[in-house]
Amino acid sequence: MPVSYPLVSNPFAEFYGSELLNEHYQLLEQAISQYLNPSDVEKVLAAAVFGAQAHDGQKRKSGEPYFTHPIQVALILAKSRFDVPVLQAALLHDVLEDTPVTKEQMTRHFGLQVANIVDGVSKLYELKHKGPLVVQAETFRHLLISCAKDPRVILIKLADRLHNLQTLDAFKDRPDKQKRIAKETMDIYVPIADRLGLFLFRIELEDLAFSYLFPWRYAVINHHYKAQETRKRQESSVKAMHQEIEPLFKALGISASVQLRPRYLSNIYQRMKRKGSFHESMKTHSIRILTDSIDNCYRILGCLHSRYRPIENKLNDYIGSPKSNGYRSLHTSVVNEVGQVFNVQIRTHSMHALAEMGIVAVWHQKLKNQLNQEEESHSVNVNKNMREFLTRIKDIQDFTHDPEEFYATVKAEMGAKDIRVFTPDGKPIDLPLGATPIDFAYAIHTNIGHHCVAAIVNGRDYPITQVLQHGQTVSIKTDPNAHPHPRWVEQVASPRAKTAVRDYFKKVSFEQASDMGKKRFAQAAARYLNDEVLIQARLEHYLLTNQLDKETVFAEIGYGKRQSSLLAAHLFDDYPLLPASTQAIKVQSALHETIHLASCCRPLPHEPITGALDSKTDGITIHRRDCPTTKSINQSNWVSAEWAEEVQGLFATQLLIDCIDRRGLLNEITHITGDSIDIRNLKIENHPETKTARLIIDLGVANRSALARVMARLRSVEGILKLSRT
Ligand code: MN
């Protein structure tokens, strides 16, 4: 049956509240006729009439006809100029949930695309008799999975949520409901909007939710912020700055606009919590400079840094390496002569548009036409990244079948700050702060995670449990016979890896765990004696007196609930560890699953070493013989150790350099490197009182003589006052 509507002035004439419906619809029509052609405008109207008919007679809390709500949701999206399927889905978004119309009927009238989007935002009917938490979690899961199939689902949901918040005043008599909706918005929808780069939605949602969660604080901040005085002061400072830098831009032939950045209130509140007061939080001026090319962005940065004093560590180049949500800009903070601080964002006009639109820029005709090729490919990349993010969320669903766990996992995934590392062929992988190569391996594929044994980072060996840094290139070595260690659960940072490791151990059968435990126990026992019969006899005796089952004990070791080294120490406590001549542990590289080099003394090849059993990690820690820490180690935990004939890779060490703070010194120091030396990290502490600086350099070196050579060369650098190894 074709959709028909009467050709009268009010297409809603036959429905309850037709006047009001038409009034609302006129606003929508005005908005869409500015960018859609007449036949598309008709398609939108068809969806409006269909929706109005389906919801006919339903009322909102305010008494208005219910359908004014979907019209307003569509209007929010029309203001951002979204296309016909988005607008149709917005108009129909509550039809499946709240009216008898079925998905099949909707598909027949508006196509599968629109019906799928609406289905994605609909609550799951079959959950009606379950608890509220389960319903929330299940609905959320359904939403995200539909969103991974078609990101437009989230657009509708965010616009829906925005309008609900805008009209939440109607629930004055239900403050509990207002708070619940506001909290859910903060917990879920604000982070989603942020992750997808939908900045415009994010600000409005966050401020509205904030106003319901903390009405009193909101009112106070709003009052202060709107106060003439504050704004005037900010505006005049920015104007003064603009006048100072304008001539510099002109001299370089750069055209740029300098604006005071609108602040949003919940952000001011976050700053207040950090800075202590409203006044303090408003002391810095937030400025945005827009220009027309990337080249100009960097030149503007140069101008600012030559005119004002830049604040250390505040320069962020998100043009060179964009944030994971595609955001690009240069960020810097500078101070003028009178101590005013300016936080400056520098970006091109189209970066700005993309920054406010994020993933949905793809459905944004006007923006698409403006983009040049470089930006076009960036926006395609943004879209790809976002789809990957959504796919990652979908993956979590494959691991966990408990909706509440899913909800918590995804919430953590969205809240986490990111680092970005790369595969050897340059594919970016976003991981939470604190992620290790194990996280990286799981991000590539679950099976790579399960079997990863070693990592190469920036071309060098890297422990798989060491935290990764932004920008590193990582590759993983796997071994089909290797398996996750129970300790990994604590050593990984990404929810995905955590879930995968947990899941692995849930699935590891009792027999497999028992088998793993048996092997680990044999290794631990071999440190004491090599008489298999005696080992078994002691073990059997121990099991009998404690009424334990052997397979269970082994399985507990395999699952990581019991330490093999502790059990061995208990069983063979009357045996000294085997003499060095036969049983010395050979240390071959800095990267060994169970042998760790102590961070207190950082032993290097050729130096006398000793090992200590570490009951916490179930491994052995290698110290320098002269390390003071070894004095506190229980004699019975000592293991003799020596360097292997041929060691592999580089070993970590740290140098402290006290030096005169002179220009060029850092450059000279960092150039003293060779084949066998690798600077891994460098920290500078400035001491302006004495005009000196302290450098703390983390190095990777092949052995002690390589370090000695570097130290000798460093001693010849002019201006170095003191050089020592920590
Ligand atoms: Mn709705």
XYZ file of C-alpha atoms and ligand atoms in Angstrom:
727
model
C 0.000 0.000 0.000
C 1.612 3.283 -1.073
C 1.906 5.991 1.547
C -0.567 8.734 0.784
C -1.278 11.976 2.494
C -4.005 14.514 1.831
C -3.061 17.466 -0.329
C -4.249 19.986 2.197
C -2.249 22.668 3.938
C -1.878 20.519 7.057
C -0.673 17.000 6.206
C -1.347 15.962 9.824
C -4.958 17.189 9.812
C -6.457 13.827 10.717
C -4.248 13.232 13.770
C -4.499 14.294 17.400
C -2.808 17.689 17.983
C -2.535 18.354 14.259
C -1.955 22.091 14.652
C 1.019 21.612 16.916
C 2.417 18.798 14.769
C 2.244 20.985 11.706
C 3.881 23.878 13.534
C 6.832 21.674 14.468
C 6.986 20.150 11.016
C 7.136 23.565 9.327
C 10.416 24.232 11.147
C 11.833 20.954 9.878
C 10.671 21.631 6.346
C 12.270 25.064 6.404
C 15.576 23.530 7.473
C 15.615 20.712 4.923
C 14.438 22.725 1.937
C 17.657 24.696 2.239
C 19.731 21.711 1.182
C 17.458 18.950 -0.159
C 15.741 18.929 -3.552
C 11.898 18.870 -3.669
C 11.634 15.129 -4.271
C 13.798 14.434 -1.203
C 11.702 16.872 0.835
C 8.659 14.763 -0.138
C 10.375 11.579 1.050
C 10.960 13.171 4.445
C 7.320 14.268 4.603
C 6.197 10.721 3.755
C 8.134 9.398 6.768
C 6.651 12.158 8.950
C 3.081 11.279 8.010
C 3.738 7.549 8.463
C 5.241 8.204 11.894
C 2.503 10.611 12.973
C -0.103 8.033 12.023
C 1.662 5.256 13.940
C 1.987 7.392 17.081
C -1.472 8.998 16.701
C -3.116 9.592 20.081
C 0.083 9.120 22.121
C 1.091 12.069 24.283
C 4.308 13.316 25.778
C 4.552 14.062 29.476
C 3.901 17.746 28.666
C 0.585 16.835 26.995
C 1.849 17.597 23.480
C 1.244 14.998 20.785
C 4.063 12.423 21.048
C 5.189 12.848 17.458
C 6.518 16.373 18.132
C 9.487 14.544 19.672
C 10.633 12.613 16.553
C 10.149 15.797 14.501
C 12.459 17.684 16.856
C 15.030 14.870 16.707
C 14.976 15.106 12.916
C 15.314 18.890 13.196
C 18.486 18.553 15.297
C 19.958 16.409 12.529
C 18.636 18.635 9.736
C 20.479 21.584 11.259
C 23.671 19.613 10.611
C 22.416 18.858 7.094
C 22.171 15.099 7.198
C 20.787 13.087 4.314
C 17.329 11.600 3.699
C 17.748 8.121 5.272
C 19.055 9.733 8.487
C 16.086 12.125 8.639
C 13.573 9.366 7.855
C 15.051 7.113 10.519
C 14.933 10.016 12.991
C 11.245 10.571 12.298
C 10.509 6.862 12.679
C 12.922 6.110 15.533
C 10.284 5.259 18.145
C 7.826 3.536 15.808
C 9.102 -0.028 16.277
C 9.413 0.365 20.027
C 6.158 2.143 20.817
C 3.639 1.264 18.093
C 2.297 -1.946 16.544
C 4.103 -1.276 13.227
C 6.548 -4.112 12.438
C 10.011 -3.958 10.928
C 8.678 -5.713 7.811
C 6.066 -3.005 7.304
C 8.652 -0.299 7.739
C 11.011 -2.028 5.301
C 8.237 -2.192 2.716
C 7.693 1.587 2.909
C 11.160 2.996 3.523
C 13.653 0.286 2.654
C 15.811 -2.045 4.721
C 18.481 0.604 5.393
C 16.085 2.871 7.298
C 14.378 -0.070 9.029
C 17.743 -1.393 10.230
C 18.743 1.970 11.670
C 15.438 2.220 13.548
C 15.767 -1.349 14.742
C 19.224 -0.480 16.088
C 17.913 2.293 18.347
C 14.909 0.322 19.594
C 14.780 -1.222 23.041
C 14.598 -4.975 23.043
C 11.014 -5.962 23.617
C 11.688 -9.457 24.933
C 13.547 -8.018 27.932
C 10.539 -6.280 29.419
C 10.326 -8.602 32.426
C 14.049 -8.490 33.317
C 15.815 -6.257 35.851
C 16.617 -2.653 34.925
C 20.389 -3.212 34.873
C 20.124 -6.149 32.517
C 17.771 -4.182 30.280
C 20.147 -1.219 30.183
C 23.143 -3.423 29.460
C 21.378 -5.500 26.819
C 19.949 -2.419 25.125
C 23.378 -0.843 25.077
C 24.905 -3.951 23.564
C 22.211 -4.074 20.897
C 22.806 -0.393 20.145
C 26.563 -0.753 19.738
C 26.337 -3.827 17.609
C 23.844 -2.152 15.282
C 26.105 0.867 15.298
C 29.064 -1.200 14.144
C 26.931 -2.276 11.188
C 25.763 1.277 10.459
C 27.221 4.200 12.471
C 24.168 6.312 11.619
C 22.381 4.426 14.406
C 24.399 6.341 16.956
C 23.552 9.672 15.293
C 19.850 9.048 15.810
C 20.431 7.851 19.351
C 22.486 10.909 20.285
C 19.981 13.330 18.727
C 17.180 11.448 20.537
C 19.048 11.689 23.833
C 19.800 15.358 23.235
C 16.142 16.200 22.709
C 15.133 14.140 25.748
C 17.579 16.144 27.847
C 16.414 19.422 26.347
C 12.877 18.563 27.462
C 13.775 16.817 30.720
C 12.268 19.723 32.653
C 8.873 18.098 32.083
C 9.932 15.511 34.698
C 10.301 18.076 37.485
C 8.203 15.812 39.697
C 10.596 12.902 39.081
C 14.090 14.102 40.095
C 15.187 10.448 40.366
C 14.359 9.903 36.701
C 16.107 13.139 35.716
C 19.244 12.074 37.572
C 19.193 8.577 36.119
C 18.962 9.873 32.544
C 21.657 12.485 33.211
C 23.994 9.888 34.706
C 23.487 7.446 31.871
C 24.259 10.288 29.449
C 27.526 11.103 31.235
C 28.522 7.437 31.522
C 27.724 6.304 28.030
C 26.623 8.847 25.473
C 29.169 11.576 26.204
C 32.098 9.133 25.842
C 30.603 7.654 22.674
C 30.184 11.114 21.138
C 33.748 11.867 22.166
C 35.184 8.657 20.743
C 33.374 9.127 17.482
C 34.531 12.745 17.282
C 30.966 14.107 17.399
C 32.114 17.159 19.266
C 28.981 19.255 18.753
C 26.797 16.583 20.348
C 29.296 15.967 23.062
C 29.367 19.518 24.426
C 25.624 19.945 24.495
C 24.961 16.523 26.007
C 27.628 16.987 28.635
C 26.452 20.427 29.718
C 22.800 19.377 29.919
C 23.625 16.211 31.861
C 25.867 18.230 34.159
C 23.016 20.683 34.852
C 20.807 17.819 36.121
C 23.499 15.954 38.004
C 24.808 19.028 39.823
C 22.085 21.677 39.461
C 23.501 23.953 42.121
C 27.078 23.905 40.828
C 25.807 24.380 37.318
C 23.835 27.453 38.317
C 26.771 29.051 40.110
C 29.243 28.447 37.295
C 26.748 29.544 34.701
C 26.140 32.739 36.624
C 29.856 33.498 36.859
C 30.597 32.516 33.311
C 27.829 34.614 31.880
C 28.824 37.558 34.070
C 29.829 40.459 31.878
C 32.998 41.035 33.823
C 34.581 37.653 33.120
C 33.762 37.675 29.464
C 34.872 41.264 29.014
C 38.204 40.553 30.622
C 38.769 37.502 28.449
C 37.663 39.228 25.296
C 39.914 42.225 25.827
C 42.961 40.027 26.541
C 42.373 38.069 23.378
C 41.861 41.245 21.398
C 45.128 42.640 22.704
C 46.937 39.448 21.775
C 45.382 39.456 18.336
C 46.666 42.963 17.741
C 50.145 41.954 18.818
C 50.447 38.967 16.523
C 48.494 40.192 13.519
C 51.471 42.184 12.097
C 53.646 39.047 12.382
C 51.105 37.033 10.368
C 50.789 39.829 7.798
C 54.544 39.983 7.325
C 54.481 36.283 6.384
C 51.416 36.703 4.190
C 49.274 34.449 6.393
C 45.587 35.090 6.772
C 44.177 33.755 9.999
C 41.293 34.404 12.356
C 41.815 34.483 16.103
C 38.831 33.569 18.261
C 38.053 33.197 21.915
C 37.056 29.565 22.219
C 33.639 29.023 23.752
C 34.034 27.192 27.034
C 31.551 24.662 28.122
C 30.458 24.588 31.689
C 31.196 21.017 32.668
C 34.726 21.568 31.358
C 35.078 24.681 33.531
C 33.854 22.560 36.438
C 36.515 19.892 35.719
C 39.159 22.621 35.663
C 37.837 24.112 38.880
C 38.245 20.752 40.582
C 41.894 20.761 39.503
C 42.679 24.442 40.026
C 40.701 25.117 43.176
C 38.420 27.982 42.189
C 36.375 29.425 39.381
C 38.672 32.399 39.240
C 41.772 30.208 38.866
C 40.102 28.054 36.253
C 39.341 31.106 34.139
C 42.817 32.583 34.362
C 43.939 30.908 31.194
C 42.507 32.097 27.913
C 41.378 29.526 25.407
C 42.032 30.600 21.873
C 41.510 29.067 18.486
C 43.366 30.236 15.390
C 41.925 29.140 12.055
C 43.846 29.409 8.813
C 43.773 27.873 5.365
C 46.727 25.500 5.064
C 48.730 23.044 7.161
C 51.881 24.935 6.299
C 50.347 28.108 7.770
C 49.450 26.237 10.974
C 53.117 25.491 11.631
C 54.188 29.015 10.671
C 51.619 30.486 13.061
C 53.009 28.225 15.763
C 56.478 29.584 14.992
C 55.198 33.181 15.266
C 53.587 32.528 18.637
C 56.656 30.838 20.063
C 58.937 33.654 18.930
C 56.628 36.388 20.284
C 55.667 34.744 23.618
C 57.294 32.335 26.016
C 56.049 28.787 25.303
C 55.186 26.668 28.350
C 57.206 23.482 28.479
C 55.566 20.183 27.537
C 52.420 21.882 26.294
C 53.119 21.574 22.595
C 51.094 18.783 21.009
C 51.221 18.121 17.302
C 47.958 16.395 16.504
C 48.411 17.287 12.851
C 51.521 15.106 12.558
C 49.911 12.370 14.619
C 46.137 12.767 14.839
C 44.194 11.528 17.862
C 42.480 8.205 17.450
C 39.129 9.887 16.826
C 40.704 11.718 13.883
C 41.050 15.044 15.678
C 43.785 17.249 14.231
C 45.190 20.518 15.542
C 48.356 22.022 16.941
C 48.071 22.725 20.670
C 50.387 25.000 22.567
C 50.365 27.229 25.639
C 52.199 30.522 25.787
C 52.656 33.245 28.419
C 52.815 36.962 27.673
C 54.864 39.629 29.487
C 52.219 40.198 32.154
C 51.878 36.492 32.910
C 48.628 35.778 31.089
C 48.441 32.215 29.820
C 46.934 31.422 26.445
C 45.992 27.873 25.505
C 46.029 27.936 21.742
C 44.642 25.523 19.146
C 45.816 26.092 15.595
C 44.062 24.329 12.718
C 42.716 24.772 9.202
C 39.070 25.608 8.530
C 38.272 22.140 7.270
C 40.071 20.451 10.171
C 37.785 22.540 12.331
C 34.688 21.344 10.512
C 35.842 17.723 10.772
C 36.680 18.218 14.433
C 33.076 19.141 15.120
C 31.567 16.479 12.856
C 33.779 13.442 13.299
C 32.745 10.146 11.753
C 29.519 11.458 10.306
C 31.315 13.888 8.009
C 30.845 11.127 5.447
C 27.118 11.826 5.278
C 27.641 15.539 5.209
C 27.348 16.774 1.651
C 28.450 20.367 2.170
C 31.609 19.376 3.970
C 32.492 16.734 1.399
C 32.554 19.337 -1.376
C 34.956 21.545 0.542
C 37.627 18.980 1.217
C 40.774 18.836 -0.804
C 42.426 15.536 -1.561
C 44.646 15.382 1.509
C 41.712 16.094 3.795
C 39.483 13.734 1.873
C 41.902 10.886 2.533
C 42.130 11.919 6.176
C 38.355 11.829 6.532
C 38.292 8.392 4.930
C 40.889 7.323 7.483
C 38.860 8.766 10.342
C 35.904 6.801 9.165
C 37.997 3.647 8.922
C 39.374 4.144 12.427
C 35.949 4.645 13.867
C 34.661 1.532 12.205
C 37.614 -0.321 13.679
C 36.731 1.032 17.099
C 33.177 -0.155 16.668
C 34.395 -3.527 15.446
C 36.565 -3.792 18.541
C 33.473 -3.275 20.641
C 31.708 -5.923 18.657
C 34.639 -8.246 19.364
C 34.185 -7.806 23.090
C 30.709 -9.148 22.553
C 32.198 -12.330 21.121
C 34.153 -12.887 24.322
C 31.662 -12.077 26.989
C 28.128 -13.282 27.097
C 27.238 -11.567 30.320
C 25.550 -8.261 29.403
C 26.650 -6.508 32.584
C 30.272 -7.503 32.024
C 29.987 -6.304 28.437
C 28.624 -2.960 29.623
C 31.476 -2.517 32.114
C 34.126 -3.582 29.593
C 32.933 -1.224 26.900
C 32.632 1.624 29.375
C 36.273 1.061 30.331
C 37.303 0.811 26.695
C 35.709 4.162 25.917
C 37.011 5.983 28.957
C 40.611 4.944 28.502
C 43.232 7.352 27.207
C 44.958 6.082 24.134
C 48.404 5.592 22.783
C 48.863 4.801 19.135
C 51.463 2.293 17.978
C 52.048 0.823 14.557
C 52.401 -2.551 12.882
C 55.573 -3.021 10.792
C 53.600 -2.114 7.654
C 52.411 1.136 9.235
C 48.887 0.219 10.296
C 47.954 2.215 13.422
C 46.725 0.310 16.470
C 45.163 2.270 19.319
C 45.758 0.917 22.792
C 45.000 2.256 26.241
C 47.747 3.954 28.221
C 49.865 1.319 29.972
C 49.383 -1.287 27.248
C 52.124 -3.867 26.624
C 53.095 -5.912 23.560
C 50.676 -8.563 24.866
C 47.838 -6.040 24.445
C 49.149 -5.294 20.980
C 49.168 -8.987 20.103
C 45.559 -9.395 21.241
C 44.561 -6.261 19.332
C 45.817 -7.909 16.145
C 44.195 -11.267 16.713
C 43.206 -13.400 19.659
C 45.338 -16.280 18.490
C 48.383 -14.052 18.125
C 47.785 -12.952 21.704
C 47.425 -16.507 22.970
C 50.703 -17.596 21.383
C 52.873 -14.487 21.659
C 56.343 -15.095 23.111
C 58.463 -12.085 22.153
C 58.232 -8.621 20.702
C 60.364 -6.410 18.498
C 59.811 -2.713 19.141
C 61.420 -0.139 16.856
C 63.654 -2.887 15.535
C 64.882 -4.130 18.918
C 63.960 -6.916 21.312
C 61.419 -5.773 23.882
C 59.951 -7.604 26.872
C 56.338 -8.511 26.163
C 55.300 -7.242 29.580
C 56.947 -3.820 29.269
C 54.672 -0.826 28.762
C 54.570 0.535 25.204
C 55.057 4.180 24.289
C 53.107 6.296 21.812
C 54.465 6.053 18.282
C 56.433 2.817 18.569
C 56.415 0.203 15.828
C 55.695 -3.247 17.197
C 55.899 -6.730 15.821
C 55.130 -9.939 17.659
C 56.749 -13.334 17.527
C 54.509 -16.289 18.184
C 55.089 -19.906 19.011
C 52.253 -22.365 18.464
C 53.293 -24.241 21.612
C 53.191 -21.161 23.871
C 50.180 -20.257 25.990
C 49.041 -17.271 28.042
C 50.411 -16.968 31.561
C 47.810 -16.458 34.315
C 49.792 -13.376 35.421
C 48.936 -11.668 32.131
C 45.509 -10.703 33.466
C 47.258 -8.132 35.658
C 49.873 -7.224 33.064
C 47.608 -6.170 30.223
C 45.772 -2.857 30.052
C 43.210 -3.244 27.294
C 39.822 -4.653 28.211
C 40.014 -6.774 25.101
C 43.238 -8.514 26.141
C 42.026 -8.910 29.729
C 38.814 -10.511 28.600
C 40.657 -12.759 26.162
C 43.168 -13.974 28.772
C 40.418 -14.567 31.339
C 38.389 -16.305 28.737
C 41.352 -18.492 27.819
C 41.733 -19.678 31.383
C 38.015 -20.234 31.695
C 38.263 -22.522 28.706
C 41.533 -24.221 29.600
C 40.497 -27.648 30.651
C 41.473 -29.069 33.973
C 43.740 -31.555 32.199
C 45.574 -28.829 30.278
C 46.067 -26.708 33.394
C 47.265 -29.743 35.284
C 49.700 -30.536 32.511
C 51.091 -26.986 32.488
C 51.392 -27.059 36.274
C 53.222 -30.375 36.179
C 55.848 -28.933 33.844
C 56.283 -25.827 35.974
C 56.676 -27.861 39.128
C 59.318 -30.055 37.456
C 61.290 -26.926 36.520
C 61.072 -25.551 40.046
C 62.087 -28.874 41.646
C 65.077 -29.203 39.336
C 66.598 -26.176 41.015
C 67.041 -28.272 44.176
C 67.801 -31.814 43.102
C 67.902 -34.026 40.072
C 66.643 -37.236 41.611
C 63.252 -37.811 40.018
C 62.337 -40.669 42.399
C 63.074 -38.568 45.470
C 61.167 -35.601 44.051
C 58.103 -37.777 43.502
C 58.413 -39.354 46.936
C 58.543 -35.972 48.657
C 55.621 -34.736 46.635
C 53.502 -37.839 47.388
C 54.278 -37.526 51.077
C 53.289 -33.853 51.074
C 50.047 -34.597 49.226
C 49.146 -37.408 51.596
C 49.771 -35.469 54.807
C 47.825 -32.479 53.500
C 45.114 -34.629 51.911
C 45.577 -33.019 48.532
C 44.992 -34.422 45.091
C 48.027 -34.305 42.794
C 46.179 -33.341 39.614
C 44.343 -30.578 41.485
C 47.566 -29.144 42.852
C 49.130 -29.145 39.386
C 46.004 -27.573 37.913
C 46.142 -24.842 40.547
C 49.698 -24.075 39.453
C 48.553 -24.061 35.833
C 45.710 -21.642 36.579
C 48.142 -19.403 38.465
C 46.511 -19.945 41.882
C 49.537 -21.653 43.391
C 53.251 -20.882 42.947
C 55.454 -23.728 41.780
C 58.577 -22.141 43.284
C 56.983 -21.891 46.724
C 55.856 -25.496 46.636
C 59.343 -26.625 45.631
C 60.968 -24.496 48.324
C 58.628 -26.037 50.888
C 59.266 -29.622 49.769
C 63.027 -29.414 49.477
C 63.858 -26.834 52.134
C 66.571 -29.126 53.558
C 68.346 -29.219 50.226
C 70.642 -26.373 49.330
C 70.201 -25.026 45.863
C 72.458 -26.997 43.548
C 76.055 -25.831 43.318
C 76.919 -23.284 40.693
C 79.221 -25.544 38.729
C 76.385 -27.784 37.627
C 73.271 -25.693 37.893
C 74.198 -22.063 37.349
C 71.508 -20.264 35.408
C 72.846 -18.913 32.154
C 71.617 -15.428 31.407
C 71.511 -14.932 27.703
C 69.362 -11.883 27.055
C 67.344 -9.233 28.853
C 64.209 -10.823 27.512
C 63.441 -14.068 29.197
C 60.082 -15.257 30.374
C 61.197 -16.176 33.866
C 64.590 -14.492 34.299
C 64.376 -10.771 35.007
C 67.239 -8.322 35.354
C 66.826 -6.368 38.592
C 65.902 -2.716 38.097
C 67.760 -1.699 41.288
C 71.234 -2.478 39.925
C 70.675 -3.213 36.202
C 73.448 -5.772 35.714
C 75.352 -5.780 32.430
C 77.136 -8.663 30.712
C 80.667 -9.290 32.081
C 79.643 -8.110 35.554
C 79.510 -10.659 38.400
C 75.875 -11.589 39.051
C 73.719 -13.666 41.318
C 70.112 -14.817 41.046
C 67.275 -14.723 43.543
C 64.035 -16.675 43.454
C 61.119 -14.317 43.321
C 58.038 -15.856 44.839
C 55.848 -13.028 43.529
C 56.611 -13.572 39.883
C 57.516 -17.246 40.149
C 60.749 -16.407 38.347
C 64.361 -15.485 39.019
C 65.705 -11.982 39.400
C 69.332 -11.321 38.472
C 71.284 -8.806 40.601
C 74.829 -7.518 40.476
C 76.851 -9.299 43.168
C 77.581 -5.922 44.761
C 73.933 -4.800 44.730
C 72.933 -3.710 48.255
C 69.469 -5.195 47.799
C 70.886 -8.713 47.801
C 71.746 -8.356 51.502
C 68.066 -8.416 52.364
C 67.378 -11.531 50.313
C 66.948 -14.735 52.249
C 69.948 -17.013 51.701
C 67.731 -19.945 50.726
C 66.314 -18.017 47.785
C 69.666 -17.577 46.118
C 70.346 -19.207 42.816
C 73.711 -19.090 41.219
C 73.786 -17.367 37.887
C 76.301 -16.388 35.266
C 76.303 -14.773 31.857
C 76.014 -17.081 28.868
C 79.057 -17.273 26.587
C 77.220 -15.283 24.002
C 74.635 -12.789 25.125
C 71.985 -11.375 22.818
C 70.452 -7.941 22.419
C 70.901 -4.856 24.534
C 70.652 -4.427 28.299
C 69.087 -1.559 30.161
C 71.187 0.814 32.185
C 70.789 4.371 33.405
C 73.197 7.308 33.483
C 72.975 10.446 35.578
C 74.656 13.467 34.065
C 74.978 16.741 35.954
C 75.992 19.471 33.578
C 76.085 23.178 32.914
C 72.905 24.312 31.186
C 74.452 25.416 27.925
C 73.068 25.548 24.414
C 73.921 22.566 22.260
C 75.032 20.359 25.098
C 72.070 18.028 24.861
C 72.705 17.670 21.177
C 76.341 16.658 21.748
C 75.405 14.198 24.431
C 72.711 12.502 22.402
C 75.078 12.148 19.464
C 77.433 10.007 21.468
C 75.882 6.725 20.476
C 77.164 3.767 18.547
C 76.068 0.413 17.228
C 75.962 -1.073 20.664
C 74.166 1.822 22.366
C 70.565 2.881 22.180
C 68.958 5.847 23.968
C 65.618 4.633 25.273
C 64.448 7.539 27.357
C 65.750 10.903 28.422
C 64.566 13.136 31.242
C 65.873 16.645 31.924
C 65.625 18.374 35.271
C 66.520 22.055 35.035
C 68.005 23.818 38.023
C 67.886 27.509 37.024
C 69.247 28.633 40.445
C 72.620 27.073 39.669
C 72.320 27.254 35.869
C 72.799 23.505 35.774
C 70.738 20.618 34.553
C 70.515 16.942 35.382
C 69.957 14.459 32.589
C 68.682 11.016 33.342
C 69.278 8.812 30.340
C 67.995 5.269 29.943
C 70.288 3.356 27.654
C 70.355 -0.037 26.092
C 73.940 -1.320 25.881
C 75.473 -4.566 24.710
C 77.808 -5.045 27.683
C 79.926 -3.340 30.275
C 82.767 -2.375 27.960
C 80.390 -0.667 25.547
C 79.083 1.363 28.459
C 82.615 2.175 29.595
C 83.471 3.483 26.115
C 80.424 5.754 26.083
C 81.174 7.054 29.538
C 84.733 7.853 28.507
C 83.493 9.785 25.497
C 80.940 11.638 27.612
C 83.615 12.686 30.083
C 85.335 14.582 27.280
C 82.231 16.697 26.579
C 82.670 20.245 27.804
C 80.274 21.277 30.552
C 79.651 17.892 32.134
C 80.167 18.200 35.866
C 79.398 14.725 37.077
C 78.701 11.450 35.385
C 77.490 8.347 37.145
C 75.650 5.134 36.602
C 72.591 4.604 38.777
Mn 12.935 8.998 21.248
